[in-house]
Amino acid sequence: MSLLFAPLTLRGTTVRNRAWLSPMCQYSAVDGVPNDWHLVHLGARAAGGFGLVLTEATAVTADGRISPQDTGLWNDQQTAAWARITDVIHARGAVAGVQLAHAGRKASTFRPFHEGHGSVPVPDGGWGTVAPSGVEFPGYEAPRELSDDEVAAIPATFAAAARRALDAGFDVAEVHAAHGYLLHQFLSPLSNHRTDRWGGSPENRVRLLHQVVDAVRAVWPDERPVVVRLSATDWTEGGLTVDDVAEVARGLAARGVDLVDVSTGGNVPAQIPVGPGYQVPAARRIREVSGLPVSAVGLISAATQAEQVLVEGSADAVMIARAALRDPSWALHAAAELGVTLPTLEHVGADARVAPGQPTGWPVQYERAVRS
C-alpha cells in the first residue's frame, strides 16, 4: 500500500490522496478575475490526479494583491469566475482549495514576466502598500504603517472573502501567513516593530493571525477544513525560528485549524540552504509540537521521495509545486511508479464525472496513451 495514495479525511472532507497541488501564482488575472488560463491550469492538475488542488494566493482586497495580475475574491464577478473553475476541479474528483491572502508590504509589485523588479508605480497601475510597521522589503517602496483600527478591520476582509469562496464552491480554505506577506509580517519581529497590542511580545504578534483564523472559521462550514500556511523560519538571526513557529501552530490547533501547510522564508532576503526536501524537517517538527497534521513542500519532485516523507512521519501530505508545473499529470505518473492501480474514469459513467474524494486514474479520453 502507498501512503501517498491513501485518502486523508479532515473534518467531513475526504481528499482522495496526499499528493496536493501547491499554491503557485500565475500572474495572469485582470482586475482579480480568474480566466481561461486558470481554468485550464487548475483543471489539468485535477485531471492529472492531484487530490487537493489549491489556487494561487487570492487577495482578500484589491490592495492585498502581490501584483496587479493576481486573482482575488472581493467582488461578485470574481466569485462567479471561480465557481466555473471549482466545477471543473470537482468533475475530475479533486477537492478544491482557495488560498486567501494579503501581501502587505510585498504588494503592488511587477509580475516576473520581463516587466521589471520592485514596486509598480501608481501611474502604471500600482498602489501604496501597508504593513505592521513602515519598514520596506528591500527593493520595494516603503509601506504605510497600519493604524490600530485598520489592523482590527483586517479579519473581516478575510471572512468576507471566505464567504465568497464558499459561494464559489471551494471545499478548503487556506489562510496565507507565510512568505513575507501581511500575516507573516505581523508574526516576525524583523518586520513588526509595533509597541501596541499588535506587536512586541509573541502573544501580541500572533494576535492578528488568531483573529483572522477565528473570523474565517466562523463563516466556514464545520465539515470543511481550514488550513494555515506558515513559514517555519525566517532563516535570519533575530527572526522567527522553527520552534517559534511550532508554538504558533500549537495555538492554531485550539482555534479550529485542521492542518498546517509548512513552508519557510520570504519575509527578508536570506541565505537559504535550498535542496531536495529542504523544508521537510521543519514540517516534521511542527507536526510533533502542534499535534496537527501538516503538509510538506519544497523541491519534492520524485514519487519515491514524496512517499518517504509520509512513511517516515514527517508529514501527512505533500505539496507538489514546480514538478507539477512541468507535468500536470505528476500524480498519475507517481501512482504508476509506486505500483498503485487507479480506476479509469470510464468506470464511473460516460460523462467522466466523479464525486470529489473518489480515487481516479487516467481520464478515459487518454487511456490509449496509457495502454500503448
mmCIF file of C-alpha atoms in Angstrom:
data_model
loop_
_atom_site.group_PDB
_atom_site.id
_atom_site.type_symbol
_atom_site.label_atom_id
_atom_site.label_comp_id
_atom_site.label_asym_id
_atom_site.label_seq_id
_atom_site.Cartn_x
_atom_site.Cartn_y
_atom_site.Cartn_z
ATOM 1 C CA MET A 1 0.000 0.000 0.000
ATOM 2 C CA SER A 2 1.169 3.523 -0.806
ATOM 3 C CA LEU A 3 0.675 6.265 1.766
ATOM 4 C CA LEU A 4 0.868 8.857 -0.996
ATOM 5 C CA PHE A 5 -2.307 7.394 -2.473
ATOM 6 C CA ALA A 6 -4.131 6.737 0.776
ATOM 7 C CA PRO A 7 -7.097 9.075 1.359
ATOM 8 C CA LEU A 8 -6.927 11.741 4.057
ATOM 9 C CA THR A 9 -10.036 12.973 5.860
ATOM 10 C CA LEU A 10 -10.069 16.383 7.542
ATOM 11 C CA ARG A 11 -13.337 17.035 9.365
ATOM 12 C CA GLY A 12 -16.030 15.874 6.919
ATOM 13 C CA THR A 13 -13.913 16.291 3.791
ATOM 14 C CA THR A 14 -12.036 13.372 2.292
ATOM 15 C CA VAL A 15 -9.177 14.001 -0.134
ATOM 16 C CA ARG A 16 -8.516 11.043 -2.425
ATOM 17 C CA ASN A 17 -4.739 11.082 -1.940
ATOM 18 C CA ARG A 18 -1.921 13.027 -0.324
ATOM 19 C CA ALA A 19 -0.317 14.431 -3.475
ATOM 20 C CA TRP A 20 -1.569 18.019 -3.441
ATOM 21 C CA LEU A 21 -1.068 20.907 -5.825
ATOM 22 C CA SER A 22 0.771 23.714 -4.051
ATOM 23 C CA PRO A 23 -0.473 27.300 -4.474
ATOM 24 C CA MET A 24 1.517 28.963 -7.272
ATOM 25 C CA CYS A 25 0.912 32.459 -8.607
ATOM 26 C CA GLN A 26 0.127 32.637 -12.315
ATOM 27 C CA TYR A 27 0.128 36.456 -12.617
ATOM 28 C CA SER A 28 -2.491 36.235 -15.364
ATOM 29 C CA ALA A 29 -5.707 37.753 -13.995
ATOM 30 C CA VAL A 30 -7.343 41.056 -14.924
ATOM 31 C CA ASP A 31 -8.918 43.038 -12.064
ATOM 32 C CA GLY A 32 -8.621 39.972 -9.847
ATOM 33 C CA VAL A 33 -10.829 37.820 -12.088
ATOM 34 C CA PRO A 34 -9.548 34.309 -12.914
ATOM 35 C CA ASN A 35 -9.936 33.353 -16.554
ATOM 36 C CA ASP A 36 -9.482 30.508 -19.024
ATOM 37 C CA TRP A 37 -5.796 30.215 -18.135
ATOM 38 C CA HIS A 38 -6.664 29.457 -14.518
ATOM 39 C CA LEU A 39 -9.417 27.040 -15.538
ATOM 40 C CA VAL A 40 -7.079 25.048 -17.777
ATOM 41 C CA HIS A 41 -4.129 25.238 -15.361
ATOM 42 C CA LEU A 42 -6.068 24.029 -12.315
ATOM 43 C CA GLY A 43 -8.400 21.715 -14.228
ATOM 44 C CA ALA A 44 -5.470 19.907 -15.847
ATOM 45 C CA ARG A 45 -3.939 19.182 -12.433
ATOM 46 C CA ALA A 46 -7.282 17.866 -11.157
ATOM 47 C CA ALA A 47 -7.477 15.581 -14.193
ATOM 48 C CA GLY A 48 -3.817 14.727 -13.571
ATOM 49 C CA GLY A 49 -4.633 13.043 -10.293
ATOM 50 C CA PHE A 50 -3.874 15.582 -7.566
ATOM 51 C CA GLY A 51 -6.104 15.114 -4.533
ATOM 52 C CA LEU A 52 -6.319 18.739 -3.373
ATOM 53 C CA VAL A 53 -5.974 21.490 -5.956
ATOM 54 C CA LEU A 54 -5.132 24.835 -4.348
ATOM 55 C CA THR A 55 -5.417 28.203 -6.046
ATOM 56 C CA GLU A 56 -2.668 30.766 -6.144
ATOM 57 C CA ALA A 57 -2.572 33.472 -3.470
ATOM 58 C CA THR A 58 -6.028 35.011 -3.889
ATOM 59 C CA ALA A 59 -6.283 38.513 -2.494
ATOM 60 C CA VAL A 60 -8.976 39.420 0.015
ATOM 61 C CA THR A 61 -8.805 43.086 -1.055
ATOM 62 C CA ALA A 62 -7.613 44.861 -4.189
ATOM 63 C CA ASP A 63 -4.629 46.387 -2.399
ATOM 64 C CA GLY A 64 -3.702 42.973 -0.999
ATOM 65 C CA ARG A 65 -2.612 41.591 -4.373
ATOM 66 C CA ILE A 66 1.037 40.717 -4.848
ATOM 67 C CA SER A 67 0.864 42.078 -8.387
ATOM 68 C CA PRO A 68 -1.828 43.825 -10.432
ATOM 69 C CA GLN A 69 -2.311 40.487 -12.232
ATOM 70 C CA ASP A 70 -3.179 38.425 -9.130
ATOM 71 C CA THR A 71 -6.561 36.815 -8.577
ATOM 72 C CA GLY A 72 -8.950 37.999 -5.897
ATOM 73 C CA LEU A 73 -12.190 37.320 -4.059
ATOM 74 C CA TRP A 74 -13.593 40.707 -3.164
ATOM 75 C CA ASN A 75 -16.479 41.011 -5.659
ATOM 76 C CA ASP A 76 -19.248 39.046 -7.351
ATOM 77 C CA GLN A 77 -17.535 38.851 -10.743
ATOM 78 C CA GLN A 78 -14.570 37.072 -9.183
ATOM 79 C CA THR A 79 -16.849 34.719 -7.250
ATOM 80 C CA ALA A 80 -18.698 33.687 -10.421
ATOM 81 C CA ALA A 81 -15.436 33.124 -12.298
ATOM 82 C CA TRP A 82 -14.084 30.902 -9.522
ATOM 83 C CA ALA A 83 -17.335 28.877 -9.464
ATOM 84 C CA ARG A 84 -16.732 27.859 -13.063
ATOM 85 C CA ILE A 85 -13.275 26.610 -12.090
ATOM 86 C CA THR A 86 -14.322 24.701 -8.963
ATOM 87 C CA ASP A 87 -16.927 22.897 -11.080
ATOM 88 C CA VAL A 88 -14.144 21.612 -13.337
ATOM 89 C CA ILE A 89 -11.956 20.600 -10.387
ATOM 90 C CA HIS A 90 -14.827 18.711 -8.776
ATOM 91 C CA ALA A 91 -15.762 16.974 -12.029
ATOM 92 C CA ARG A 92 -12.338 15.312 -12.026
ATOM 93 C CA GLY A 93 -12.706 14.017 -8.466
ATOM 94 C CA ALA A 94 -10.387 16.528 -6.788
ATOM 95 C CA VAL A 95 -11.060 18.747 -3.776
ATOM 96 C CA ALA A 96 -10.879 22.500 -4.452
ATOM 97 C CA GLY A 97 -8.949 24.741 -2.073
ATOM 98 C CA VAL A 98 -8.537 28.511 -2.051
ATOM 99 C CA GLN A 99 -5.551 30.323 -0.570
ATOM 100 C CA LEU A 100 -6.728 33.616 0.965
ATOM 101 C CA ALA A 101 -4.007 36.241 1.173
ATOM 102 C CA HIS A 102 -2.977 39.838 1.698
ATOM 103 C CA ALA A 103 0.514 40.773 0.527
ATOM 104 C CA GLY A 104 1.039 43.755 2.845
ATOM 105 C CA ARG A 105 4.368 45.468 2.138
ATOM 106 C CA LYS A 106 5.065 42.972 -0.695
ATOM 107 C CA ALA A 107 2.003 44.079 -2.677
ATOM 108 C CA SER A 108 1.897 46.139 -5.898
ATOM 109 C CA THR A 109 4.973 44.500 -7.428
ATOM 110 C CA PHE A 110 5.833 43.709 -11.028
ATOM 111 C CA ARG A 111 4.982 40.199 -12.139
ATOM 112 C CA PRO A 112 8.090 38.218 -13.103
ATOM 113 C CA PHE A 113 7.378 38.256 -16.834
ATOM 114 C CA HIS A 114 10.144 40.593 -18.053
ATOM 115 C CA GLU A 115 8.316 43.628 -16.681
ATOM 116 C CA GLY A 116 10.902 44.785 -14.182
ATOM 117 C CA HIS A 117 11.510 44.333 -10.483
ATOM 118 C CA GLY A 118 10.208 46.002 -7.351
ATOM 119 C CA SER A 119 7.122 48.134 -6.842
ATOM 120 C CA VAL A 120 4.799 49.146 -9.671
ATOM 121 C CA PRO A 121 4.463 52.958 -9.742
ATOM 122 C CA VAL A 122 0.991 54.312 -9.095
ATOM 123 C CA PRO A 123 0.735 55.902 -12.588
ATOM 124 C CA ASP A 124 1.446 52.449 -14.065
ATOM 125 C CA GLY A 125 -1.302 50.665 -12.134
ATOM 126 C CA GLY A 126 0.361 50.237 -8.743
ATOM 127 C CA TRP A 127 -0.800 51.440 -5.341
ATOM 128 C CA GLY A 128 0.527 52.360 -1.934
ATOM 129 C CA THR A 129 1.196 49.423 0.376
ATOM 130 C CA VAL A 130 0.536 48.836 4.073
ATOM 131 C CA ALA A 131 2.309 46.850 6.773
ATOM 132 C CA PRO A 132 2.553 46.434 10.543
ATOM 133 C CA SER A 133 5.439 48.927 10.508
ATOM 134 C CA GLY A 134 6.807 51.404 7.995
ATOM 135 C CA VAL A 135 9.734 49.144 7.117
ATOM 136 C CA GLU A 136 10.182 48.327 3.448
ATOM 137 C CA PHE A 137 11.077 44.976 1.953
ATOM 138 C CA PRO A 138 14.461 45.603 0.294
ATOM 139 C CA GLY A 139 13.980 46.894 -3.242
ATOM 140 C CA TYR A 140 10.304 47.798 -2.729
ATOM 141 C CA GLU A 141 8.600 51.057 -1.844
ATOM 142 C CA ALA A 142 8.219 51.783 1.870
ATOM 143 C CA PRO A 143 4.775 50.828 3.194
ATOM 144 C CA ARG A 144 2.468 52.893 5.364
ATOM 145 C CA GLU A 145 2.070 51.645 8.932
ATOM 146 C CA LEU A 146 -1.470 50.449 9.613
ATOM 147 C CA SER A 147 -3.427 52.153 12.380
ATOM 148 C CA ASP A 148 -4.903 50.147 15.231
ATOM 149 C CA ASP A 149 -8.387 50.408 13.720
ATOM 150 C CA GLU A 150 -7.118 49.343 10.293
ATOM 151 C CA VAL A 151 -5.489 46.236 11.736
ATOM 152 C CA ALA A 152 -8.646 45.394 13.661
ATOM 153 C CA ALA A 153 -10.627 45.537 10.402
ATOM 154 C CA ILE A 154 -8.452 43.002 8.551
ATOM 155 C CA PRO A 155 -10.102 39.799 9.877
ATOM 156 C CA ALA A 156 -13.439 40.915 8.412
ATOM 157 C CA THR A 157 -11.866 41.132 4.942
ATOM 158 C CA PHE A 158 -10.672 37.529 5.209
ATOM 159 C CA ALA A 159 -14.106 36.436 6.433
ATOM 160 C CA ALA A 160 -15.846 38.210 3.544
ATOM 161 C CA ALA A 161 -13.515 36.519 1.054
ATOM 162 C CA ALA A 162 -14.143 33.167 2.741
ATOM 163 C CA ARG A 163 -17.900 33.647 2.311
ATOM 164 C CA ARG A 164 -17.361 34.306 -1.365
ATOM 165 C CA ALA A 165 -15.107 31.247 -1.604
ATOM 166 C CA LEU A 166 -17.903 29.183 -0.128
ATOM 167 C CA ASP A 167 -20.344 30.593 -2.689
ATOM 168 C CA ALA A 168 -17.820 29.729 -5.403
ATOM 169 C CA GLY A 169 -17.773 26.079 -4.329
ATOM 170 C CA PHE A 170 -14.436 25.749 -2.572
ATOM 171 C CA ASP A 171 -14.062 22.889 -0.074
ATOM 172 C CA VAL A 172 -10.914 24.009 1.770
ATOM 173 C CA ALA A 173 -9.885 27.497 2.915
ATOM 174 C CA GLU A 174 -6.189 28.157 3.417
ATOM 175 C CA VAL A 175 -5.079 31.304 5.265
ATOM 176 C CA HIS A 176 -1.752 32.506 3.876
ATOM 177 C CA ALA A 177 0.514 33.501 6.784
ATOM 178 C CA ALA A 178 3.835 32.729 5.091
ATOM 179 C CA HIS A 179 6.379 34.009 2.547
ATOM 180 C CA GLY A 180 6.633 37.504 3.941
ATOM 181 C CA TYR A 181 3.050 38.533 3.254
ATOM 182 C CA LEU A 182 0.926 40.539 5.680
ATOM 183 C CA LEU A 183 0.150 37.947 8.359
ATOM 184 C CA HIS A 184 3.757 36.722 8.315
ATOM 185 C CA GLN A 185 4.880 40.352 8.593
ATOM 186 C CA PHE A 186 2.924 40.652 11.841
ATOM 187 C CA LEU A 187 4.342 37.376 13.182
ATOM 188 C CA SER A 188 8.001 38.216 12.614
ATOM 189 C CA PRO A 189 9.954 40.684 14.793
ATOM 190 C CA LEU A 190 12.010 41.532 11.705
ATOM 191 C CA SER A 191 9.037 43.296 10.108
ATOM 192 C CA ASN A 192 6.799 44.048 13.106
ATOM 193 C CA HIS A 193 8.267 46.853 15.236
ATOM 194 C CA ARG A 194 4.984 47.876 16.854
ATOM 195 C CA THR A 195 4.629 48.542 20.559
ATOM 196 C CA ASP A 196 0.828 48.313 20.778
ATOM 197 C CA ARG A 197 -1.427 45.243 21.122
ATOM 198 C CA TRP A 198 -0.334 44.011 17.672
ATOM 199 C CA GLY A 199 3.426 43.952 18.316
ATOM 200 C CA GLY A 200 6.253 43.305 20.738
ATOM 201 C CA SER A 201 5.618 40.013 22.509
ATOM 202 C CA PRO A 202 4.922 36.768 20.630
ATOM 203 C CA GLU A 203 1.400 36.845 22.065
ATOM 204 C CA ASN A 204 0.783 40.265 20.530
ATOM 205 C CA ARG A 205 2.413 39.454 17.196
ATOM 206 C CA VAL A 206 0.210 36.374 16.738
ATOM 207 C CA ARG A 207 -2.974 38.239 17.693
ATOM 208 C CA LEU A 208 -3.929 39.218 14.132
ATOM 209 C CA LEU A 209 -3.426 35.686 12.795
ATOM 210 C CA HIS A 210 -5.618 34.331 15.585
ATOM 211 C CA GLN A 211 -8.355 36.840 14.809
ATOM 212 C CA VAL A 212 -8.185 36.095 11.080
ATOM 213 C CA VAL A 213 -8.436 32.344 11.707
ATOM 214 C CA ASP A 214 -11.348 32.878 14.093
ATOM 215 C CA ALA A 215 -13.148 35.055 11.533
ATOM 216 C CA VAL A 216 -12.669 32.530 8.721
ATOM 217 C CA ARG A 217 -13.609 29.558 10.897
ATOM 218 C CA ALA A 218 -16.785 31.387 11.990
ATOM 219 C CA VAL A 219 -18.090 31.574 8.401
ATOM 220 C CA TRP A 220 -16.615 28.304 7.096
ATOM 221 C CA PRO A 221 -18.827 25.195 7.489
ATOM 222 C CA ASP A 222 -17.878 22.826 10.297
ATOM 223 C CA GLU A 223 -17.453 19.921 7.897
ATOM 224 C CA ARG A 224 -14.913 21.776 5.750
ATOM 225 C CA PRO A 225 -11.246 22.220 6.721
ATOM 226 C CA VAL A 226 -9.367 25.432 7.436
ATOM 227 C CA VAL A 227 -5.639 25.262 6.702
ATOM 228 C CA VAL A 228 -2.906 27.791 7.519
ATOM 229 C CA ARG A 229 0.329 28.161 5.567
ATOM 230 C CA LEU A 230 3.223 29.187 7.801
ATOM 231 C CA SER A 231 6.859 29.987 7.101
ATOM 232 C CA ALA A 232 8.622 27.902 9.735
ATOM 233 C CA THR A 233 11.725 30.100 9.829
ATOM 234 C CA ASP A 234 12.920 33.469 8.561
ATOM 235 C CA TRP A 235 16.399 31.925 8.007
ATOM 236 C CA THR A 236 17.838 35.082 9.613
ATOM 237 C CA GLU A 237 19.235 35.840 13.055
ATOM 238 C CA GLY A 238 16.645 37.629 15.161
ATOM 239 C CA GLY A 239 13.776 36.315 13.064
ATOM 240 C CA LEU A 240 11.301 33.509 13.541
ATOM 241 C CA THR A 241 12.721 30.053 14.270
ATOM 242 C CA VAL A 242 11.170 26.642 13.738
ATOM 243 C CA ASP A 243 10.479 26.356 17.470
ATOM 244 C CA ASP A 244 8.788 29.777 17.463
ATOM 245 C CA VAL A 245 6.514 28.770 14.626
ATOM 246 C CA ALA A 246 5.828 25.349 16.150
ATOM 247 C CA GLU A 247 4.335 27.206 19.125
ATOM 248 C CA VAL A 248 2.266 29.331 16.749
ATOM 249 C CA ALA A 249 0.967 26.123 15.182
ATOM 250 C CA ARG A 250 0.182 24.677 18.614
ATOM 251 C CA GLY A 251 -2.009 27.702 19.277
ATOM 252 C CA LEU A 252 -3.816 27.269 15.969
ATOM 253 C CA ALA A 253 -4.844 23.731 16.884
ATOM 254 C CA ALA A 254 -7.144 25.125 19.564
ATOM 255 C CA ARG A 255 -8.752 27.564 17.112
ATOM 256 C CA GLY A 256 -10.197 25.060 14.681
ATOM 257 C CA VAL A 257 -7.296 24.816 12.244
ATOM 258 C CA ASP A 258 -7.122 21.359 10.694
ATOM 259 C CA LEU A 259 -3.709 21.269 9.006
ATOM 260 C CA VAL A 260 -0.587 23.433 8.758
ATOM 261 C CA ASP A 261 0.972 23.862 5.321
ATOM 262 C CA VAL A 262 4.649 24.243 6.243
ATOM 263 C CA SER A 263 6.964 26.356 4.112
ATOM 264 C CA THR A 264 9.829 28.698 5.050
ATOM 265 C CA GLY A 265 11.300 32.135 4.396
ATOM 266 C CA GLY A 266 10.164 35.053 2.280
ATOM 267 C CA ASN A 267 9.979 37.835 4.851
ATOM 268 C CA VAL A 268 13.513 39.146 4.419
ATOM 269 C CA PRO A 269 16.323 38.312 1.975
ATOM 270 C CA ALA A 270 18.240 35.352 3.405
ATOM 271 C CA GLN A 271 20.759 32.672 2.554
ATOM 272 C CA ILE A 272 18.582 29.550 2.358
ATOM 273 C CA PRO A 273 20.167 26.100 2.001
ATOM 274 C CA VAL A 274 17.909 25.007 -0.843
ATOM 275 C CA GLY A 275 17.952 21.347 -1.815
ATOM 276 C CA PRO A 276 15.607 18.401 -2.301
ATOM 277 C CA GLY A 277 13.162 18.253 0.616
ATOM 278 C CA TYR A 278 14.972 21.057 2.464
ATOM 279 C CA GLN A 279 11.838 22.140 4.331
ATOM 280 C CA VAL A 280 10.715 18.668 5.401
ATOM 281 C CA PRO A 281 12.492 18.729 8.810
ATOM 282 C CA ALA A 282 10.579 21.897 9.699
ATOM 283 C CA ALA A 283 7.300 20.204 8.794
ATOM 284 C CA ARG A 284 8.174 17.248 11.000
ATOM 285 C CA ARG A 285 8.986 19.497 13.967
ATOM 286 C CA ILE A 286 5.753 21.447 13.649
ATOM 287 C CA ARG A 287 3.795 18.206 13.385
ATOM 288 C CA GLU A 288 5.424 16.885 16.575
ATOM 289 C CA VAL A 289 4.895 20.035 18.633
ATOM 290 C CA SER A 290 1.448 21.111 17.462
ATOM 291 C CA GLY A 291 -0.227 17.719 17.190
ATOM 292 C CA LEU A 292 -1.778 18.909 13.923
ATOM 293 C CA PRO A 293 -1.496 17.218 10.554
ATOM 294 C CA VAL A 294 0.951 19.036 8.271
ATOM 295 C CA SER A 295 1.895 19.164 4.632
ATOM 296 C CA ALA A 296 5.472 19.477 3.418
ATOM 297 C CA VAL A 297 6.655 21.413 0.371
ATOM 298 C CA GLY A 298 9.931 22.367 -1.260
ATOM 299 C CA LEU A 299 11.701 20.562 -4.117
ATOM 300 C CA ILE A 300 9.732 17.359 -3.649
ATOM 301 C CA SER A 301 9.781 16.048 -7.184
ATOM 302 C CA ALA A 302 10.008 12.233 -7.214
ATOM 303 C CA ALA A 303 7.278 9.785 -6.264
ATOM 304 C CA THR A 304 9.596 7.745 -4.038
ATOM 305 C CA GLN A 305 10.781 10.926 -2.313
ATOM 306 C CA ALA A 306 7.189 12.018 -1.619
ATOM 307 C CA GLU A 307 6.310 8.548 -0.347
ATOM 308 C CA GLN A 308 9.287 8.530 2.014
ATOM 309 C CA VAL A 309 8.267 11.873 3.557
ATOM 310 C CA LEU A 310 4.972 10.264 4.552
ATOM 311 C CA VAL A 311 6.414 6.884 5.590
ATOM 312 C CA GLU A 312 8.925 8.476 7.958
ATOM 313 C CA GLY A 313 6.160 10.502 9.623
ATOM 314 C CA SER A 314 7.444 13.935 8.601
ATOM 315 C CA ALA A 315 4.130 14.991 7.078
ATOM 316 C CA ASP A 316 0.599 13.864 6.327
ATOM 317 C CA ALA A 317 0.544 15.199 2.759
ATOM 318 C CA VAL A 318 2.999 16.664 0.270
ATOM 319 C CA MET A 319 2.566 19.826 -1.777
ATOM 320 C CA ILE A 320 3.930 19.467 -5.288
ATOM 321 C CA ALA A 321 4.931 22.741 -6.924
ATOM 322 C CA ARG A 322 7.489 23.050 -9.726
ATOM 323 C CA ALA A 323 7.229 19.369 -10.620
ATOM 324 C CA ALA A 324 3.503 19.919 -11.170
ATOM 325 C CA LEU A 325 4.204 22.843 -13.492
ATOM 326 C CA ARG A 326 6.419 20.575 -15.573
ATOM 327 C CA ASP A 327 3.952 17.688 -15.525
ATOM 328 C CA PRO A 328 0.217 18.324 -14.976
ATOM 329 C CA SER A 329 -0.245 14.549 -14.515
ATOM 330 C CA TRP A 330 2.546 14.187 -11.959
ATOM 331 C CA ALA A 331 0.233 12.410 -9.517
ATOM 332 C CA LEU A 332 -0.874 9.790 -12.047
ATOM 333 C CA HIS A 333 2.712 9.151 -13.073
ATOM 334 C CA ALA A 334 3.638 8.847 -9.387
ATOM 335 C CA ALA A 335 0.918 6.246 -8.879
ATOM 336 C CA ALA A 336 2.304 4.173 -11.737
ATOM 337 C CA GLU A 337 5.846 4.475 -10.378
ATOM 338 C CA LEU A 338 4.693 3.289 -6.954
ATOM 339 C CA GLY A 339 2.683 0.412 -8.415
ATOM 340 C CA VAL A 340 -0.696 1.846 -7.471
ATOM 341 C CA THR A 341 -3.592 0.887 -9.737
ATOM 342 C CA LEU A 342 -6.298 3.531 -10.024
ATOM 343 C CA PRO A 343 -9.661 3.122 -11.795
ATOM 344 C CA THR A 344 -10.032 4.983 -15.071
ATOM 345 C CA LEU A 345 -12.907 7.414 -15.316
ATOM 346 C CA GLU A 346 -14.838 5.156 -17.710
ATOM 347 C CA HIS A 347 -15.878 3.123 -14.657
ATOM 348 C CA VAL A 348 -17.988 5.991 -13.339
ATOM 349 C CA GLY A 349 -20.007 6.965 -16.380
ATOM 350 C CA ALA A 350 -19.710 8.334 -19.870
ATOM 351 C CA ASP A 351 -19.563 11.936 -18.681
ATOM 352 C CA ALA A 352 -16.377 11.141 -16.702
ATOM 353 C CA ARG A 353 -17.584 12.957 -13.585
ATOM 354 C CA VAL A 354 -16.873 11.664 -10.092
ATOM 355 C CA ALA A 355 -17.553 12.834 -6.571
ATOM 356 C CA PRO A 356 -14.672 14.768 -5.003
ATOM 357 C CA GLY A 357 -12.541 12.451 -2.896
ATOM 358 C CA GLN A 358 -13.015 9.383 -5.084
ATOM 359 C CA PRO A 359 -9.791 7.808 -6.383
ATOM 360 C CA THR A 360 -9.450 8.016 -10.152
ATOM 361 C CA GLY A 361 -6.779 7.291 -12.698
ATOM 362 C CA TRP A 362 -6.274 8.470 -16.238
ATOM 363 C CA PRO A 363 -9.275 10.086 -17.955
ATOM 364 C CA VAL A 364 -10.796 7.610 -20.378
ATOM 365 C CA GLN A 365 -10.018 10.049 -23.201
ATOM 366 C CA TYR A 366 -6.289 9.465 -22.551
ATOM 367 C CA GLU A 367 -6.403 5.747 -21.845
ATOM 368 C CA ARG A 368 -4.994 4.618 -25.179
ATOM 369 C CA ALA A 369 -1.824 6.541 -24.405
ATOM 370 C CA VAL A 370 -1.512 4.714 -21.080
ATOM 371 C CA ARG A 371 -2.041 1.272 -22.658
ATOM 372 C CA SER A 372 0.382 1.776 -25.537
#
